[in-house]
Coordinates of C-alpha atoms and ligand atoms in Angstrom, one line a residue:
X5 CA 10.7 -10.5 15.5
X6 CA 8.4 -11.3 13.1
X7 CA 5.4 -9.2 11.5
X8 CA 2.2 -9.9 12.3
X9 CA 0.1 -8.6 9.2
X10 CA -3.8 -8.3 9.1
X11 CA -5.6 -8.2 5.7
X12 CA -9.1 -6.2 5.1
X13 CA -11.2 -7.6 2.7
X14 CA -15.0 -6.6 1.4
X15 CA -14.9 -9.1 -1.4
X16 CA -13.7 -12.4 -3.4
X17 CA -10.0 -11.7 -2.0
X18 CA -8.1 -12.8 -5.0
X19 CA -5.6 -10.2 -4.1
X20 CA -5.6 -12.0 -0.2
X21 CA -4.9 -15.2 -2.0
X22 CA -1.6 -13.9 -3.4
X23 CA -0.7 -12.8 0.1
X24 CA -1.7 -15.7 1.5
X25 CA 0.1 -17.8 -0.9
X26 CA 3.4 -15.5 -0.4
X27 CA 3.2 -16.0 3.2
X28 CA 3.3 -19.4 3.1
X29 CA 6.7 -19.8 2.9
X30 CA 8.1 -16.8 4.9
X31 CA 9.4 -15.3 7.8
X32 CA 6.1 -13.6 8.6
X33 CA 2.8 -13.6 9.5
X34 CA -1.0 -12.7 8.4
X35 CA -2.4 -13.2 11.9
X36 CA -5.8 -12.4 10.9
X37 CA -8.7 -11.6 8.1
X38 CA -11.5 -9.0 8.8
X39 CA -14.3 -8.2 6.3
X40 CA -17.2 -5.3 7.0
X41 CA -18.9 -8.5 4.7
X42 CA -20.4 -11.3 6.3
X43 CA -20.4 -13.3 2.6
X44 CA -17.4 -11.9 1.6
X45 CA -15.0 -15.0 0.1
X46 CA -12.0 -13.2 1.4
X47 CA -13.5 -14.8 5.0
X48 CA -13.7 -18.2 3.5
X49 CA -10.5 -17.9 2.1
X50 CA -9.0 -17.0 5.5
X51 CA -10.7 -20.2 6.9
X52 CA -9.4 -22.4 4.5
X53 CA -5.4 -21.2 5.6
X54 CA -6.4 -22.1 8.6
X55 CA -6.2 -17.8 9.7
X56 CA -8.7 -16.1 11.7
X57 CA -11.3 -14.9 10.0
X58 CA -13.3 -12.1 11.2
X59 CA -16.7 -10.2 10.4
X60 CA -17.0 -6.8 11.7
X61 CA -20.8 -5.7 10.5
X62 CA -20.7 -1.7 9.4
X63 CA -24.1 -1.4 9.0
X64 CA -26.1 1.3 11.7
X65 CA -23.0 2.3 13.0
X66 CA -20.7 5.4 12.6
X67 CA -17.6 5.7 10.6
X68 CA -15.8 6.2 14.1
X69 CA -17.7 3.5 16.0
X70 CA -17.2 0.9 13.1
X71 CA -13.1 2.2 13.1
X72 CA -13.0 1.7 16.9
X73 CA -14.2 -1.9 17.3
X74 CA -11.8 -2.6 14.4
X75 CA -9.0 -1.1 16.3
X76 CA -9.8 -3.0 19.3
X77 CA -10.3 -6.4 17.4
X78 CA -6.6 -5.7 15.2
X79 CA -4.6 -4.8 18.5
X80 CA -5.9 -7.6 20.6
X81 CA -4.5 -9.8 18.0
X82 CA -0.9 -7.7 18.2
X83 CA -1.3 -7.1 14.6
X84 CA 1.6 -4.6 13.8
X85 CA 0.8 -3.6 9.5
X86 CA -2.4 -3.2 7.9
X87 CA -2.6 -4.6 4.4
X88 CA -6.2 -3.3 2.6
X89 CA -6.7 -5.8 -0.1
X90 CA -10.0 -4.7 -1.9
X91 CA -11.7 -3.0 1.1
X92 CA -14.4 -0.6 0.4
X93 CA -14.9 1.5 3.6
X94 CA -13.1 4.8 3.9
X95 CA -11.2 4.7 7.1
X96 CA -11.2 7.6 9.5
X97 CA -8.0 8.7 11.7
X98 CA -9.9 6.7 14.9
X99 CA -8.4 3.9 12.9
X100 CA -5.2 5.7 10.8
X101 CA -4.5 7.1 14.3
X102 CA -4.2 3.7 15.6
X103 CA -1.7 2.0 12.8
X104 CA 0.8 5.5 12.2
X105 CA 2.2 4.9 8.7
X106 CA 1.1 1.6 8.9
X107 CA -1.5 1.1 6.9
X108 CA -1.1 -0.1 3.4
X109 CA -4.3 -0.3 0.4
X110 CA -3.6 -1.6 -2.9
X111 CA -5.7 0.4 -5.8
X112 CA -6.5 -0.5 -9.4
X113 CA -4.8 2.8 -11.6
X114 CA -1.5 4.0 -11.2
X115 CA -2.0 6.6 -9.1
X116 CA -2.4 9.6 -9.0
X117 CA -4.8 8.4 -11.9
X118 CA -7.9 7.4 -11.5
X119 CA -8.4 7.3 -7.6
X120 CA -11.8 6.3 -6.3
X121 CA -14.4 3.8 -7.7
X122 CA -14.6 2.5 -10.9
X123 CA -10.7 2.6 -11.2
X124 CA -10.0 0.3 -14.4
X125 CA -13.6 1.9 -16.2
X126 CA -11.7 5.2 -15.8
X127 CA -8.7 4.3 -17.2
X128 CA -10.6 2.1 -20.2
X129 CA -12.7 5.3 -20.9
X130 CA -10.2 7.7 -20.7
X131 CA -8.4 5.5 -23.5
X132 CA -5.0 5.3 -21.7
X133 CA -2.7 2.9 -23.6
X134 CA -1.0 1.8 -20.5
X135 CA -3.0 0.8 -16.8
X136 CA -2.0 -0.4 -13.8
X137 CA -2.1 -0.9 -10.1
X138 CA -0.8 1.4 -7.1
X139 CA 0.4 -0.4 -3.8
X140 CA 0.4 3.0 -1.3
X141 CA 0.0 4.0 2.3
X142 CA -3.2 4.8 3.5
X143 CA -4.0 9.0 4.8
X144 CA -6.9 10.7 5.2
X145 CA -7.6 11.1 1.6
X146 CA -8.9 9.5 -1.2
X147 CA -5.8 7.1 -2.6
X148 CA -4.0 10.0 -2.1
X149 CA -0.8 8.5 0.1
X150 CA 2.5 8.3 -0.6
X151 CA 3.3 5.6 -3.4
X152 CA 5.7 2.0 -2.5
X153 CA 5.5 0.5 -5.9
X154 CA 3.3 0.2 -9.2
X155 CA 3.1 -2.3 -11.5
X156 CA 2.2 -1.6 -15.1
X157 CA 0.3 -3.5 -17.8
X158 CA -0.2 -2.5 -22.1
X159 CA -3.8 -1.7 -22.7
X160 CA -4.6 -3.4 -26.3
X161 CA -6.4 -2.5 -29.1
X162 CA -8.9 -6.0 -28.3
X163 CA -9.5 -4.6 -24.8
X164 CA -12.8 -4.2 -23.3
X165 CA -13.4 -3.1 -19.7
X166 CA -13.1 -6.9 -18.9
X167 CA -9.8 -8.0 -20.0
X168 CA -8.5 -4.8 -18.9
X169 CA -9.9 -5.5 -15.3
X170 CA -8.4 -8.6 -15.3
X171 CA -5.0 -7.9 -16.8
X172 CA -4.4 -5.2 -13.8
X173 CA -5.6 -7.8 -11.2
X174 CA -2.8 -9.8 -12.5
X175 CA 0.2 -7.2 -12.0
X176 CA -1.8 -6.8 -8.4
X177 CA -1.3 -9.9 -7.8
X178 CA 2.9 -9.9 -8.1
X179 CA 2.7 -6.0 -6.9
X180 CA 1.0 -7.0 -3.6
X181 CA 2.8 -9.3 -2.3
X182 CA 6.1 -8.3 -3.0
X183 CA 5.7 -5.0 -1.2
X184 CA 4.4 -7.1 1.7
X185 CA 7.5 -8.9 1.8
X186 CA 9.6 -5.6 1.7
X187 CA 7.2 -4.7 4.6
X188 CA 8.4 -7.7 7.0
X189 CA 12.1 -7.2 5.4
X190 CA 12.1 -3.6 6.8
X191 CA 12.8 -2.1 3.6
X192 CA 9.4 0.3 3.6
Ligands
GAR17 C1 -8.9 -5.1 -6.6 O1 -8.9 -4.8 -7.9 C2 -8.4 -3.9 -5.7 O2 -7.4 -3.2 -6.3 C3 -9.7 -3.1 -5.7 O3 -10.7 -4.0 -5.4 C4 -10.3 -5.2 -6.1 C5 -10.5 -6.4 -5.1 O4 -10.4 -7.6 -5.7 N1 -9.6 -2.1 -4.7 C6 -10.1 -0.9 -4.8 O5 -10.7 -0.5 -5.8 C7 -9.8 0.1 -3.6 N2 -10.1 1.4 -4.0 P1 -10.1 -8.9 -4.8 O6 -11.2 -8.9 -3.8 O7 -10.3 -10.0 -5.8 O8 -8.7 -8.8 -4.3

């Protein structure tokens, strides 16, 4: 049976793009796009596959409540992984509960460096000479979940915050999708 994957967005989606791209030609599917942002590009990019995309608004509600209409929106669509792909919004276990071991975030550092915000400005300031991306399951911590793969990029003398930045989101962009194929494979 196939998978059916849903992707979290809360911003341009470039990382989405490289799933959707990968999808395209394989046994799988990305059933549907949701985004706490109502102008989020990830939505537009949804659209434009032709895939559900979805606005759940966070604002003036709880953590939980915001979780639970998630929940209800991702299981009426029989969505079986969780791919977070740039999403900004600490889940609680209303919503971890929901998708056991099934939830997967992708984070600019190789973990267990440099979790939290600002990811590639940590790295650049701490001077590191080689960066990264993490592609990890999602626990109640922050970025703190068991590790499926890394990808690695040089940091060069020329860097700024900027290349660096964009460097990473290239290695996310091969990391991403790759593990979501392993995903559908049953190889995670
Ligand atoms: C990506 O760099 C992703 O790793 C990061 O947000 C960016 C989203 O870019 N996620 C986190 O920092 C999560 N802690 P995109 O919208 O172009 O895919």
């Amino acid at each position: 049976m196939s998978v059916r994957f849903a992707v979290l967005v809360s911003g341009s989606g470039t990382n989405l793009q490289a799933l959707l791209d990968a999808a395209g030609q394989a046994p799988f599917e990305i059933s549907l796009v949701v985004s706490n942002r109502e102008d989020a590009y990830g939505l537009e990019r949804a659209r434009r596959a032709g895939i559900r995309a979805v606005h759940i608004p966070h604002k003036c509600k709880s953590r939980g409540a915001f979780d639970a209409e998630l929940v209800e929106v991702l299981k009426s669509h029989g969505v079986d992984w969780v791919l977070l792909a740039g999403f900004m919004r600490i889940l609680t276990p209303v919503f971890l509960d929901a998708f056991p071991n099934r939830v997967v975030n992708i984070h600019p550092s190789l973990l267990p460096s440099f979790p939290g915000i600002n990811a590639q400005k940590q790295a650049f300031d701490a001077g590191v000479r080689v960066a990264g991306a993490t592609v990890h399951f999602v626990d109640a911590g922050m970025d703190t979940g068991p590790i499926i793969a890394q990808g690695a990029v040089a940091v060069h003398d020329s860097d700024d915050e900027e290349s660096l930045r964009t460097r990473i989101l290239s290695v996310e962009h091969r990391v991403f999708p790759m593990v979501m194929k392993w995903i559908a494979e049953g190889r995670v």
